[in-house]
mmCIF file of C-alpha atoms in Angstrom:
data_model
loop_
_atom_site.group_PDB
_atom_site.id
_atom_site.type_symbol
_atom_site.label_atom_id
_atom_site.label_comp_id
_atom_site.label_asym_id
_atom_site.label_seq_id
_atom_site.Cartn_x
_atom_site.Cartn_y
_atom_site.Cartn_z
ATOM 1 C CA MET A 25 150.125 40.198 216.248
ATOM 2 C CA THR A 26 150.407 42.315 213.067
ATOM 3 C CA LEU A 27 152.010 39.385 211.273
ATOM 4 C CA LEU A 28 149.016 37.182 212.119
ATOM 5 C CA ALA A 29 146.594 39.836 211.017
ATOM 6 C CA VAL A 30 148.487 40.262 207.686
ATOM 7 C CA ALA A 31 148.323 36.465 207.205
ATOM 8 C CA LEU A 32 144.585 36.382 207.924
ATOM 9 C CA ALA A 33 143.978 39.282 205.505
ATOM 10 C CA ALA A 34 146.059 37.435 202.876
ATOM 11 C CA ALA A 35 143.929 34.362 203.511
ATOM 12 C CA VAL A 36 141.012 36.450 202.309
ATOM 13 C CA GLY A 37 142.833 38.144 199.439
ATOM 14 C CA ALA A 38 144.133 35.018 197.706
ATOM 15 C CA PRO A 39 140.723 33.254 197.418
ATOM 16 C CA ALA A 40 139.204 36.557 196.378
ATOM 17 C CA ARG A 41 141.717 36.750 193.533
ATOM 18 C CA TYR A 42 140.897 33.238 192.474
ATOM 19 C CA LEU A 43 137.148 33.821 192.513
ATOM 20 C CA VAL A 44 137.374 37.145 190.630
ATOM 21 C CA ASP A 45 139.669 35.570 188.015
ATOM 22 C CA ARG A 46 137.296 32.600 187.497
ATOM 23 C CA PHE A 47 134.276 34.993 187.314
ATOM 24 C CA VAL A 48 135.911 37.244 184.740
ATOM 25 C CA ALA A 49 137.467 34.411 182.711
ATOM 26 C CA ALA A 50 134.135 32.585 182.417
ATOM 27 C CA ARG A 51 132.698 35.667 180.631
ATOM 28 C CA ASN A 52 135.610 36.445 178.309
ATOM 29 C CA ARG A 53 137.381 34.610 175.526
ATOM 30 C CA GLY A 54 140.059 35.604 173.108
ATOM 31 C CA GLY A 55 143.274 35.049 175.007
ATOM 32 C CA PHE A 56 143.561 38.441 176.697
ATOM 33 C CA PRO A 57 144.107 38.019 180.486
ATOM 34 C CA TRP A 58 141.092 40.067 181.592
ATOM 35 C CA GLY A 59 140.862 38.348 184.989
ATOM 36 C CA THR A 60 144.367 39.460 186.049
ATOM 37 C CA PHE A 61 143.758 42.930 184.568
ATOM 38 C CA VAL A 62 140.562 43.422 186.599
ATOM 39 C CA ILE A 63 142.233 42.065 189.751
ATOM 40 C CA ASN A 64 145.302 44.274 189.514
ATOM 41 C CA VAL A 65 143.398 47.409 188.640
ATOM 42 C CA SER A 66 140.777 46.885 191.378
ATOM 43 C CA GLY A 67 143.589 46.066 193.816
ATOM 44 C CA ALA A 68 145.417 49.294 192.965
ATOM 45 C CA PHE A 69 142.189 51.197 193.547
ATOM 46 C CA VAL A 70 141.675 49.591 196.952
ATOM 47 C CA LEU A 71 145.282 50.237 197.955
ATOM 48 C CA GLY A 72 144.868 53.854 196.865
ATOM 49 C CA VAL A 73 141.800 54.229 199.051
ATOM 50 C CA LEU A 74 143.596 52.623 202.012
ATOM 51 C CA VAL A 75 146.627 54.896 201.696
ATOM 52 C CA GLY A 76 144.384 57.883 201.339
ATOM 53 C CA MET A 77 142.348 56.906 204.358
ATOM 54 C CA GLY A 78 145.586 56.531 206.344
ATOM 55 C CA ALA A 79 146.978 59.851 205.167
ATOM 56 C CA HIS A 80 143.789 61.960 205.430
ATOM 57 C CA HIS A 81 141.288 60.251 207.750
ATOM 58 C CA GLY A 82 143.211 58.620 210.506
ATOM 59 C CA LEU A 83 143.132 55.008 209.390
ATOM 60 C CA SER A 84 145.888 53.517 211.443
ATOM 61 C CA LYS A 85 149.220 52.512 209.952
ATOM 62 C CA GLN A 86 148.601 49.004 211.283
ATOM 63 C CA ALA A 87 145.266 48.776 209.443
ATOM 64 C CA VAL A 88 146.860 50.083 206.220
ATOM 65 C CA THR A 89 149.623 47.500 206.676
ATOM 66 C CA ILE A 90 147.241 44.664 207.382
ATOM 67 C CA LEU A 91 144.919 45.418 204.509
ATOM 68 C CA GLY A 92 147.436 46.826 202.097
ATOM 69 C CA THR A 93 150.096 44.171 202.517
ATOM 70 C CA GLY A 94 147.827 41.312 203.538
ATOM 71 C CA PHE A 95 144.676 41.595 201.481
ATOM 72 C CA CYS A 96 145.924 43.627 198.507
ATOM 73 C CA GLY A 97 149.285 41.857 198.454
ATOM 74 C CA ALA A 98 147.611 38.479 198.180
ATOM 75 C CA TYR A 99 144.792 39.746 195.895
ATOM 76 C CA THR A 100 146.937 41.441 193.268
ATOM 77 C CA THR A 101 149.450 39.525 191.221
ATOM 78 C CA PHE A 102 152.412 40.852 189.368
ATOM 79 C CA SER A 103 153.743 37.364 188.798
ATOM 80 C CA THR A 104 150.673 36.175 186.970
ATOM 81 C CA PHE A 105 150.607 39.347 184.963
ATOM 82 C CA SER A 106 154.234 38.698 183.905
ATOM 83 C CA VAL A 107 153.681 35.028 183.012
ATOM 84 C CA GLU A 108 150.525 35.851 181.018
ATOM 85 C CA THR A 109 152.397 38.548 179.104
ATOM 86 C CA VAL A 110 155.244 36.159 178.283
ATOM 87 C CA ARG A 111 152.679 33.560 177.189
ATOM 88 C CA LEU A 112 151.164 36.092 174.784
ATOM 89 C CA VAL A 113 154.629 36.822 173.339
ATOM 90 C CA GLU A 114 155.325 33.071 172.980
ATOM 91 C CA GLU A 115 152.030 32.762 171.124
ATOM 92 C CA ARG A 116 153.171 35.588 168.873
ATOM 93 C CA ALA A 117 150.231 37.667 170.033
ATOM 94 C CA PHE A 118 152.466 40.766 170.224
ATOM 95 C CA ALA A 119 149.657 43.328 170.063
ATOM 96 C CA LYS A 120 147.861 41.651 172.977
ATOM 97 C CA ALA A 121 151.152 41.474 174.963
ATOM 98 C CA VAL A 122 151.950 45.168 174.441
ATOM 99 C CA THR A 123 148.325 46.118 175.136
ATOM 100 C CA ASN A 124 148.395 44.058 178.357
ATOM 101 C CA VAL A 125 151.522 45.835 179.596
ATOM 102 C CA GLY A 126 150.539 49.348 178.545
ATOM 103 C CA VAL A 127 146.892 49.245 179.570
ATOM 104 C CA SER A 128 147.610 47.412 182.833
ATOM 105 C CA LEU A 129 150.214 49.990 183.807
ATOM 106 C CA LEU A 130 148.152 52.987 182.840
ATOM 107 C CA ALA A 131 144.851 51.696 184.353
ATOM 108 C CA GLY A 132 146.623 50.565 187.521
ATOM 109 C CA LEU A 133 148.240 53.991 188.033
ATOM 110 C CA LEU A 134 144.937 55.678 187.292
ATOM 111 C CA ALA A 135 143.000 53.449 189.608
ATOM 112 C CA GLY A 136 145.440 53.993 192.438
ATOM 113 C CA ALA A 137 145.299 57.755 191.877
ATOM 114 C CA VAL A 138 141.501 57.723 191.792
ATOM 115 C CA GLY A 139 141.335 55.680 194.986
ATOM 116 C CA LEU A 140 143.735 58.034 196.679
ATOM 117 C CA GLY A 141 141.835 61.083 195.392
ATOM 118 C CA LEU A 142 138.482 59.683 196.583
ATOM 119 C CA ALA A 143 139.837 59.057 200.025
ATOM 120 C CA GLN A 144 140.978 62.690 200.391
#
């Protein structure tokens, strides 16, 4: 039953990722992958909240698994982040590539920590 629930949550997360990416991309130009950045940072925040709710407020392990693995797993995208970073390097946009890696890592960690902190 958990597997089915994870799959259903993923079926919501993947289209959400697509829609957020299209929304952000339509408002930004310049080659920086803002859509993936927004998706991964917001996903880290949501996962932090879920983990915090599980640790401090009794959200069940099953709910954390379903929403964390299902929704957040399908919503966030390390693979797209990696491909976009390689594309920037191939385009010789080295500053954008380094910025993408550094800012994505720092912002993702901070967003996860803030989500976890807010859930306490």
